[in-house]
PDB file of C-alpha atoms in Angstrom:
ATOM      1  CA  MET L   1      28.129 -33.373   0.143  1.00 48.00           C
ATOM      2  CA  SER L   2      29.935 -30.487   1.760  1.00 52.00           C
ATOM      3  CA  SER L   3      33.248 -31.677   2.919  1.00 50.00           C
ATOM      4  CA  THR L   4      36.390 -30.083   4.393  1.00 48.00           C
ATOM      5  CA  ASP L   5      39.559 -30.308   2.315  1.00 51.00           C
ATOM      6  CA  GLY L   6      42.401 -29.165   4.349  1.00 49.00           C
ATOM      7  CA  PRO L   7      42.307 -26.418   7.119  1.00 54.00           C
ATOM      8  CA  GLY L   8      41.101 -23.708   5.001  1.00 77.00           C
ATOM      9  CA  HIS L   9      38.861 -24.978   2.176  1.00 90.00           C
ATOM     10  CA  ILE L  10      35.336 -26.578   1.614  1.00 93.00           C
ATOM     11  CA  LEU L  11      33.998 -28.581  -1.081  1.00 94.00           C
ATOM     12  CA  GLU L  12      30.519 -27.791  -1.744  1.00 95.00           C
ATOM     13  CA  ASN L  13      28.199 -29.922  -3.524  1.00 96.00           C
ATOM     14  CA  VAL L  14      25.564 -27.536  -5.372  1.00 96.00           C
ATOM     15  CA  LYS L  15      23.422 -26.903  -8.273  1.00 97.00           C
ATOM     16  CA  VAL L  16      24.279 -23.896 -10.428  1.00 96.00           C
ATOM     17  CA  TRP L  17      21.387 -21.960 -12.241  1.00 97.00           C
ATOM     18  CA  THR L  18      22.128 -19.706 -15.181  1.00 96.00           C
ATOM     19  CA  HIS L  19      19.740 -17.162 -16.317  1.00 96.00           C
ATOM     20  CA  CYS L  20      19.827 -16.220 -20.182  1.00 93.00           C
ATOM     21  CA  ARG L  21      19.236 -12.691 -20.864  1.00 87.00           C
ATOM     22  CA  ILE L  22      17.964 -13.254 -24.512  1.00 88.00           C
ATOM     23  CA  THR L  23      15.365 -16.220 -23.799  1.00 92.00           C
ATOM     24  CA  LYS L  24      14.624 -15.186 -20.374  1.00 91.00           C
ATOM     25  CA  THR L  25      15.196 -18.766 -19.228  1.00 95.00           C
ATOM     26  CA  TRP L  26      16.939 -20.867 -16.462  1.00 97.00           C
ATOM     27  CA  THR L  27      19.124 -23.804 -17.000  1.00 97.00           C
ATOM     28  CA  SER L  28      20.784 -25.735 -14.107  1.00 97.00           C
ATOM     29  CA  GLU L  29      23.646 -28.214 -13.833  1.00 95.00           C
ATOM     30  CA  LEU L  30      25.016 -30.309 -10.720  1.00 96.00           C
ATOM     31  CA  SER L  31      28.514 -28.922 -10.033  1.00 94.00           C
ATOM     32  CA  LEU L  32      31.125 -28.618  -7.181  1.00 94.00           C
ATOM     33  CA  ILE L  33      32.350 -25.458  -5.704  1.00 94.00           C
ATOM     34  CA  TYR L  34      35.574 -25.267  -3.931  1.00 94.00           C
ATOM     35  CA  ARG L  35      35.577 -22.476  -1.327  1.00 95.00           C
ATOM     36  CA  GLU L  36      37.606 -20.939   1.291  1.00 95.00           C
ATOM     37  CA  ASN L  37      36.325 -21.670   4.987  1.00 93.00           C
ATOM     38  CA  THR L  38      36.266 -18.019   6.008  1.00 94.00           C
ATOM     39  CA  PHE L  39      34.757 -15.213   4.371  1.00 94.00           C
ATOM     40  CA  PHE L  40      37.087 -12.627   2.779  1.00 93.00           C
ATOM     41  CA  THR L  41      34.506  -9.596   2.982  1.00 91.00           C
ATOM     42  CA  HIS L  42      30.837  -8.730   3.872  1.00 86.00           C
ATOM     43  CA  GLY L  43      28.283  -6.354   3.294  1.00 77.00           C
ATOM     44  CA  GLY L  44      24.893  -5.388   5.008  1.00 73.00           C
ATOM     45  CA  MET L  45      23.240  -8.653   3.969  1.00 79.00           C
ATOM     46  CA  ARG L  46      25.914 -11.095   2.524  1.00 85.00           C
ATOM     47  CA  LEU L  47      29.102 -12.801   3.196  1.00 92.00           C
ATOM     48  CA  ALA L  48      31.553 -13.231   0.442  1.00 95.00           C
ATOM     49  CA  TYR L  49      33.965 -16.353  -0.007  1.00 96.00           C
ATOM     50  CA  ARG L  50      36.607 -16.701  -2.684  1.00 96.00           C
ATOM     51  CA  ALA L  51      35.492 -19.766  -4.333  1.00 95.00           C
ATOM     52  CA  TRP L  52      36.441 -22.030  -7.452  1.00 95.00           C
ATOM     53  CA  HIS L  53      33.839 -23.459  -9.783  1.00 89.00           C
ATOM     54  CA  VAL L  54      35.385 -26.943 -10.421  1.00 88.00           C
ATOM     55  CA  ASN L  55      33.164 -27.633 -13.418  1.00 75.00           C
ATOM     56  CA  SER L  56      34.663 -24.888 -15.339  1.00 69.00           C
ATOM     57  CA  GLY L  57      37.802 -25.294 -17.643  1.00 71.00           C
ATOM     58  CA  ASP L  58      40.994 -24.110 -15.848  1.00 77.00           C
ATOM     59  CA  TRP L  59      39.016 -23.432 -12.810  1.00 78.00           C
ATOM     60  CA  ALA L  60      42.192 -23.228 -10.618  1.00 77.00           C
ATOM     61  CA  GLU L  61      43.131 -20.186 -12.408  1.00 82.00           C
ATOM     62  CA  ASN L  62      39.687 -18.346 -12.246  1.00 88.00           C
ATOM     63  CA  PRO L  63      38.705 -17.349  -8.808  1.00 93.00           C
ATOM     64  CA  MET L  64      35.101 -16.764  -8.156  1.00 95.00           C
ATOM     65  CA  VAL L  65      33.152 -15.075  -5.514  1.00 97.00           C
ATOM     66  CA  LEU L  66      30.399 -17.038  -3.549  1.00 97.00           C
ATOM     67  CA  LYS L  67      27.964 -14.782  -1.718  1.00 95.00           C
ATOM     68  CA  VAL L  68      25.469 -16.100   0.975  1.00 93.00           C
ATOM     69  CA  GLU L  69      23.092 -14.612   3.062  1.00 85.00           C
ATOM     70  CA  ILE L  70      24.126 -13.211   6.664  1.00 75.00           C
ATOM     71  CA  GLU L  71      20.629 -13.493   8.684  1.00 68.00           C
ATOM     72  CA  ASN L  72      17.329 -14.985   8.326  1.00 63.00           C
ATOM     73  CA  GLY L  73      18.234 -18.517   7.689  1.00 65.00           C
ATOM     74  CA  GLY L  74      20.063 -17.649   4.383  1.00 69.00           C
ATOM     75  CA  ARG L  75      18.803 -16.433   0.953  1.00 74.00           C
ATOM     76  CA  THR L  76      15.630 -17.947  -0.543  1.00 86.00           C
ATOM     77  CA  MET L  77      15.429 -19.109  -4.264  1.00 91.00           C
ATOM     78  CA  GLU L  78      13.424 -15.788  -4.843  1.00 90.00           C
ATOM     79  CA  ASN L  79      16.044 -13.537  -3.189  1.00 88.00           C
ATOM     80  CA  ALA L  80      18.883 -15.232  -5.148  1.00 92.00           C
ATOM     81  CA  GLN L  81      16.952 -15.153  -8.499  1.00 94.00           C
ATOM     82  CA  TYR L  82      16.175 -11.346  -7.635  1.00 92.00           C
ATOM     83  CA  ASP L  83      19.973 -10.670  -7.290  1.00 92.00           C
ATOM     84  CA  VAL L  84      20.950 -12.418 -10.489  1.00 95.00           C
ATOM     85  CA  LEU L  85      18.120 -10.773 -12.634  1.00 95.00           C
ATOM     86  CA  THR L  86      19.035  -7.343 -11.099  1.00 94.00           C
ATOM     87  CA  GLN L  87      22.782  -7.708 -12.181  1.00 95.00           C
ATOM     88  CA  SER L  88      21.281  -9.009 -15.621  1.00 95.00           C
ATOM     89  CA  LYS L  89      19.207  -6.040 -15.871  1.00 95.00           C
ATOM     90  CA  CYS L  90      22.190  -3.934 -15.226  1.00 97.00           C
ATOM     91  CA  ILE L  91      24.353  -5.423 -17.687  1.00 96.00           C
ATOM     92  CA  ASN L  92      21.610  -4.363 -20.187  1.00 96.00           C
ATOM     93  CA  TYR L  93      21.725  -0.678 -18.922  1.00 98.00           C
ATOM     94  CA  ALA L  94      25.631  -0.716 -19.307  1.00 97.00           C
ATOM     95  CA  ILE L  95      25.203  -1.917 -22.790  1.00 97.00           C
ATOM     96  CA  LYS L  96      22.961   1.073 -23.625  1.00 97.00           C
ATOM     97  CA  TYR L  97      25.130   3.405 -21.890  1.00 97.00           C
ATOM     98  CA  ASN L  98      28.242   2.233 -23.724  1.00 97.00           C
ATOM     99  CA  ASN L  99      26.233   2.768 -27.071  1.00 96.00           C
ATOM    100  CA  ASN L 100      26.527   6.581 -26.640  1.00 94.00           C
ATOM    101  CA  ASN L 101      29.372   8.052 -28.674  1.00 92.00           C
ATOM    102  CA  ALA L 102      30.252  10.633 -26.187  1.00 90.00           C
ATOM    103  CA  VAL L 103      30.876   7.983 -23.326  1.00 94.00           C
ATOM    104  CA  PRO L 104      34.650   8.302 -22.602  1.00 93.00           C
ATOM    105  CA  LYS L 105      34.783   4.881 -20.622  1.00 95.00           C
ATOM    106  CA  GLN L 106      32.974   1.741 -20.975  1.00 96.00           C
ATOM    107  CA  VAL L 107      31.241   0.308 -18.038  1.00 97.00           C
ATOM    108  CA  THR L 108      29.935  -3.374 -17.466  1.00 96.00           C
ATOM    109  CA  TYR L 109      28.755  -5.686 -14.867  1.00 97.00           C
ATOM    110  CA  VAL L 110      29.692  -9.249 -13.926  1.00 97.00           C
ATOM    111  CA  GLU L 111      27.557 -12.101 -14.905  1.00 95.00           C
ATOM    112  CA  SER L 112      26.005 -13.709 -11.870  1.00 97.00           C
ATOM    113  CA  GLN L 113      24.650 -17.251 -11.396  1.00 97.00           C
ATOM    114  CA  MET L 114      22.309 -18.579  -8.682  1.00 97.00           C
ATOM    115  CA  VAL L 115      23.608 -21.490  -6.304  1.00 97.00           C
ATOM    116  CA  GLU L 116      21.462 -23.962  -4.929  1.00 97.00           C
ATOM    117  CA  PHE L 117      23.112 -25.657  -2.059  1.00 96.00           C
ATOM    118  CA  LEU L 118      22.448 -29.488  -1.735  1.00 96.00           C
ATOM    119  CA  TYR L 119      24.285 -30.405   1.438  1.00 91.00           C
ATOM    120  CA  GLY L 120      26.311 -29.136   4.249  1.00 88.00           C
ATOM    121  CA  ASP L 121      26.181 -26.009   6.480  1.00 86.00           C
ATOM    122  CA  PHE L 122      24.053 -24.084   3.807  1.00 91.00           C
ATOM    123  CA  GLU L 123      21.758 -26.969   2.694  1.00 92.00           C
ATOM    124  CA  GLY L 124      18.433 -25.787   1.529  1.00 92.00           C
ATOM    125  CA  GLN L 125      19.760 -22.161   0.847  1.00 93.00           C
ATOM    126  CA  PHE L 126      20.697 -20.392  -2.130  1.00 95.00           C
ATOM    127  CA  GLY L 127      23.629 -17.946  -2.954  1.00 95.00           C
ATOM    128  CA  THR L 128      25.172 -16.376  -6.087  1.00 96.00           C
ATOM    129  CA  LEU L 129      28.506 -16.936  -7.959  1.00 97.00           C
ATOM    130  CA  GLU L 130      30.312 -14.585 -10.174  1.00 97.00           C
ATOM    131  CA  ARG L 131      33.901 -13.819 -11.345  1.00 95.00           C
ATOM    132  CA  PHE L 132      36.310 -12.418  -8.844  1.00 96.00           C
ATOM    133  CA  LEU L 133      37.515  -8.987  -9.548  1.00 96.00           C
ATOM    134  CA  GLU L 134      41.162  -8.485  -9.433  1.00 94.00           C
ATOM    135  CA  GLY L 135      42.473  -4.914  -8.217  1.00 95.00           C
ATOM    136  CA  ASN L 136      41.481  -1.995  -6.049  1.00 95.00           C
ATOM    137  CA  TYR L 137      37.818  -2.154  -5.315  1.00 94.00           C
ATOM    138  CA  PHE L 138      35.883   1.083  -4.869  1.00 93.00           C
ATOM    139  CA  LYS L 139      32.376   2.103  -3.885  1.00 92.00           C
ATOM    140  CA  HIS L 140      31.355   5.018  -5.978  1.00 93.00           C
ATOM    141  CA  ASN L 141      27.769   5.858  -4.710  1.00 89.00           C
ATOM    142  CA  ASN L 142      25.443   4.558  -1.808  1.00 82.00           C
ATOM    143  CA  ALA L 143      22.292   2.617  -1.622  1.00 74.00           C
ATOM    144  CA  ASP L 144      21.435   4.339   1.924  1.00 73.00           C
ATOM    145  CA  PRO L 145      19.971   7.700   1.341  1.00 63.00           C
ATOM    146  CA  LEU L 146      19.887   8.339   5.060  1.00 63.00           C
ATOM    147  CA  ARG L 147      23.789   8.504   4.976  1.00 59.00           C
ATOM    148  CA  ASN L 148      25.383  11.808   4.698  1.00 45.00           C
ATOM    149  CA  GLY L 149      26.770  12.464   1.414  1.00 43.00           C
ATOM    150  CA  TYR L 150      25.520  10.054  -1.275  1.00 58.00           C
ATOM    151  CA  ALA L 151      28.579  10.108  -3.623  1.00 70.00           C
ATOM    152  CA  ILE L 152      31.626   8.299  -2.129  1.00 81.00           C
ATOM    153  CA  THR L 153      33.871   8.944  -4.700  1.00 82.00           C
ATOM    154  CA  PRO L 154      34.256  12.178  -7.127  1.00 82.00           C
ATOM    155  CA  ARG L 155      34.523  10.246 -10.327  1.00 91.00           C
ATOM    156  CA  ASN L 156      32.279  11.129 -13.073  1.00 93.00           C
ATOM    157  CA  THR L 157      31.481   7.949 -14.812  1.00 96.00           C
ATOM    158  CA  PRO L 158      29.767   6.172 -11.939  1.00 96.00           C
ATOM    159  CA  GLN L 159      27.541   9.008 -11.047  1.00 94.00           C
ATOM    160  CA  ALA L 160      26.616   9.782 -14.795  1.00 96.00           C
ATOM    161  CA  PHE L 161      25.729   6.114 -15.311  1.00 97.00           C
ATOM    162  CA  THR L 162      23.424   6.131 -12.234  1.00 97.00           C
ATOM    163  CA  HIS L 163      21.630   9.453 -13.854  1.00 96.00           C
ATOM    164  CA  PHE L 164      21.544   7.698 -17.198  1.00 98.00           C
ATOM    165  CA  THR L 165      19.593   4.711 -15.914  1.00 98.00           C
ATOM    166  CA  PHE L 166      17.053   6.953 -14.456  1.00 97.00           C
ATOM    167  CA  GLU L 167      16.383   8.632 -17.674  1.00 97.00           C
ATOM    168  CA  ASP L 168      16.857   5.456 -19.742  1.00 97.00           C
ATOM    169  CA  SER L 169      14.056   3.710 -17.651  1.00 97.00           C
ATOM    170  CA  GLY L 170      11.529   6.468 -18.400  1.00 97.00           C
ATOM    171  CA  ARG L 171      12.313   7.831 -14.811  1.00 96.00           C
ATOM    172  CA  ARG L 172      10.874   4.575 -13.154  1.00 96.00           C
ATOM    173  CA  GLU L 173      14.124   3.340 -11.713  1.00 96.00           C
ATOM    174  CA  MET L 174      17.671   3.928 -11.078  1.00 95.00           C
ATOM    175  CA  VAL L 175      20.663   1.720 -10.605  1.00 96.00           C
ATOM    176  CA  VAL L 176      22.649   2.582  -7.360  1.00 94.00           C
ATOM    177  CA  ASP L 177      25.446   1.164  -5.018  1.00 92.00           C
ATOM    178  CA  ILE L 178      27.905   1.469  -7.885  1.00 95.00           C
ATOM    179  CA  GLN L 179      30.946  -0.622  -6.949  1.00 95.00           C
ATOM    180  CA  GLY L 180      33.791  -2.719  -8.219  1.00 96.00           C
ATOM    181  CA  VAL L 181      37.206  -2.606  -9.846  1.00 97.00           C
ATOM    182  CA  GLY L 182      37.734   0.291 -12.294  1.00 96.00           C
ATOM    183  CA  ASP L 183      34.480   0.263 -14.332  1.00 97.00           C
ATOM    184  CA  VAL L 184      33.622  -3.295 -13.979  1.00 98.00           C
ATOM    185  CA  TYR L 185      30.899  -3.369 -11.330  1.00 98.00           C
ATOM    186  CA  THR L 186      28.965  -5.681  -9.157  1.00 96.00           C
ATOM    187  CA  ASP L 187      26.574  -5.787  -6.410  1.00 93.00           C
ATOM    188  CA  PRO L 188      24.267  -3.243  -7.694  1.00 94.00           C
ATOM    189  CA  GLN L 189      20.833  -2.196  -6.172  1.00 92.00           C
ATOM    190  CA  ILE L 190      17.844  -0.727  -7.923  1.00 94.00           C
ATOM    191  CA  PHE L 191      15.474   1.928  -6.519  1.00 93.00           C
ATOM    192  CA  THR L 192      12.225   1.977  -8.165  1.00 94.00           C
ATOM    193  CA  MET L 193       9.481   4.572  -8.098  1.00 93.00           C
ATOM    194  CA  HIS L 194       6.986   2.316  -6.653  1.00 88.00           C
ATOM    195  CA  GLY L 195       9.521   1.052  -4.122  1.00 78.00           C
ATOM    196  CA  GLU L 196       8.488  -2.786  -4.487  1.00 74.00           C
ATOM    197  CA  GLY L 197      11.520  -3.942  -6.234  1.00 64.00           C
ATOM    198  CA  ASP L 198      12.959  -5.607  -3.248  1.00 57.00           C
ATOM    199  CA  GLY L 199      11.775  -4.855   0.252  1.00 51.00           C
ATOM    200  CA  ARG L 200      15.222  -5.333   1.832  1.00 64.00           C
ATOM    201  CA  ALA L 201      16.760  -2.533   0.027  1.00 78.00           C
ATOM    202  CA  ASP L 202      14.617  -0.662  -2.379  1.00 86.00           C
ATOM    203  CA  TRP L 203      14.521   2.727  -0.762  1.00 88.00           C
ATOM    204  CA  GLY L 204      11.796   3.763  -3.650  1.00 90.00           C
ATOM    205  CA  PRO L 205      11.294   7.403  -4.073  1.00 91.00           C
ATOM    206  CA  VAL L 206      13.014   8.374  -1.052  1.00 89.00           C
ATOM    207  CA  GLY L 207      16.132   6.774  -2.387  1.00 90.00           C
ATOM    208  CA  ILE L 208      15.947   8.363  -5.869  1.00 92.00           C
ATOM    209  CA  ALA L 209      15.479  11.792  -4.117  1.00 90.00           C
ATOM    210  CA  GLY L 210      18.481  10.970  -1.884  1.00 89.00           C
ATOM    211  CA  PHE L 211      20.525  10.585  -4.957  1.00 91.00           C
ATOM    212  CA  PHE L 212      19.492  13.584  -6.610  1.00 90.00           C
ATOM    213  CA  LEU L 213      19.909  15.744  -3.715  1.00 86.00           C
ATOM    214  CA  ASN L 214      23.693  14.850  -3.627  1.00 86.00           C
ATOM    215  CA  HIS L 215      24.135  14.528  -7.238  1.00 89.00           C
ATOM    216  CA  LYS L 216      26.002  17.149  -9.326  1.00 89.00           C
ATOM    217  CA  CYS L 217      25.655  16.872 -13.014  1.00 92.00           C
ATOM    218  CA  ASN L 218      29.047  16.449 -14.723  1.00 92.00           C
ATOM    219  CA  ALA L 219      30.406  16.670 -18.240  1.00 92.00           C
ATOM    220  CA  ILE L 220      29.407  13.166 -19.115  1.00 94.00           C
ATOM    221  CA  CYS L 221      25.692  14.003 -17.919  1.00 94.00           C
ATOM    222  CA  ARG L 222      25.625  17.009 -20.033  1.00 92.00           C
ATOM    223  CA  ALA L 223      27.095  15.091 -23.096  1.00 93.00           C
ATOM    224  CA  LEU L 224      24.235  12.548 -22.618  1.00 95.00           C
ATOM    225  CA  LYS L 225      21.707  15.240 -22.669  1.00 94.00           C
ATOM    226  CA  LEU L 226      20.298  14.058 -19.327  1.00 94.00           C
ATOM    227  CA  ALA L 227      18.116  16.485 -17.530  1.00 92.00           C
ATOM    228  CA  PRO L 228      20.477  18.830 -15.283  1.00 90.00           C
ATOM    229  CA  ILE L 229      20.709  18.490 -11.719  1.00 85.00           C
ATOM    230  CA  ASN L 230      22.929  20.909  -9.801  1.00 81.00           C
ATOM    231  CA  PRO L 231      25.330  21.269 -12.438  1.00 72.00           C
ATOM    232  CA  THR L 232      29.006  21.351 -11.380  1.00 68.00           C
ATOM    233  CA  ASP L 233      31.976  22.772 -13.023  1.00 61.00           C
ATOM    234  CA  TYR L 234      31.939  20.725 -16.197  1.00 59.00           C
ATOM    235  CA  ASP L 235      35.662  21.094 -16.548  1.00 62.00           C
ATOM    236  CA  ILE L 236      36.436  18.588 -13.607  1.00 62.00           C
ATOM    237  CA  GLY L 237      36.914  14.913 -13.860  1.00 63.00           C
ATOM    238  CA  THR L 238      36.700  12.721 -16.847  1.00 74.00           C
ATOM    239  CA  GLN L 239      35.536  14.374 -19.994  1.00 73.00           C
ATOM    240  CA  PRO L 240      33.245  13.080 -22.672  1.00 75.00           C
ATOM    241  CA  VAL L 241      34.479  12.034 -25.938  1.00 69.00           C
ATOM    242  CA  ASN L 242      34.014  15.090 -28.368  1.00 60.00           C
ATOM    243  CA  VAL L 243      32.006  13.470 -30.977  1.00 39.00           C
ATOM    244  CA  ARG L 244      32.879  15.992 -33.809  1.00 33.00           C
ATOM    245  CA  THR L 245      36.339  14.908 -33.609  1.00 35.00           C
ATOM    246  CA  GLN L 246      35.538  11.562 -34.730  1.00 36.00           C
ATOM    247  CA  PRO L 247      35.860  10.688 -38.372  1.00 32.00           C
ATOM    248  CA  LEU L 248      32.761  10.415 -40.103  1.00 27.00           C
ATOM    249  CA  GLN L 249      31.373   7.036 -41.391  1.00 28.00           C
ATOM    250  CA  GLN L 250      31.772   6.811 -45.358  1.00 29.00           C
ATOM    251  CA  TYR L 251      28.439   6.843 -47.051  1.00 25.00           C
ATOM    252  CA  GLY L 252      29.730   7.835 -50.532  1.00 26.00           C
ATOM    253  CA  TYR L 253      30.089  11.770 -49.495  1.00 20.00           C
TER     254      TYR L 253
END
């Protein structure tokens, strides 16, 4: 059951669900999560607690983040699964982005797991669990197209990555709300052309248009041969790798 261990921590009895990106299947295990009693940050829909997955090796040295819903009686299994699958999809986009020789900085997303609370204050609810990102945390672009100024930081890599996902998906969707430590990201949102990805935050075509109204293609966008949108001074910010300076692979000539 859920129990308090000391004034600032709670031990949660849970079932942790892991999704395999290769087989597209879910597996689960009974587990214990040791979390702080007070959340350390929150977004528009979730509270985030520093936590430790007791079942993992060296768990005390590997802090995690446990995320639970703020309103509506907590996250349902469907909501939590969507969040995990969205993060998994973004990992695939990151792999494809990184496979471009011109990309100067590799990006990635942390793996996320679904948590089913068996007892305690969150009994019957679902959350997510992922690695805690140490360092300075920044949000680079926004998931709300109605806010003034879509790009929050001027960095080239996050904005180029969002643009890349739109083109790579066949212009069907894009990854936004780019945030994290360095270029290790978390908490993505996906805008879809049909606007039915997630009724809570998928702004659909309005969101996609909102990004491009504020986006200025940078040197990385150009190097990736993305459709030019409001091109900026290509000499500003991180520059792509000059593929011509890379040593040729040896094929006998």
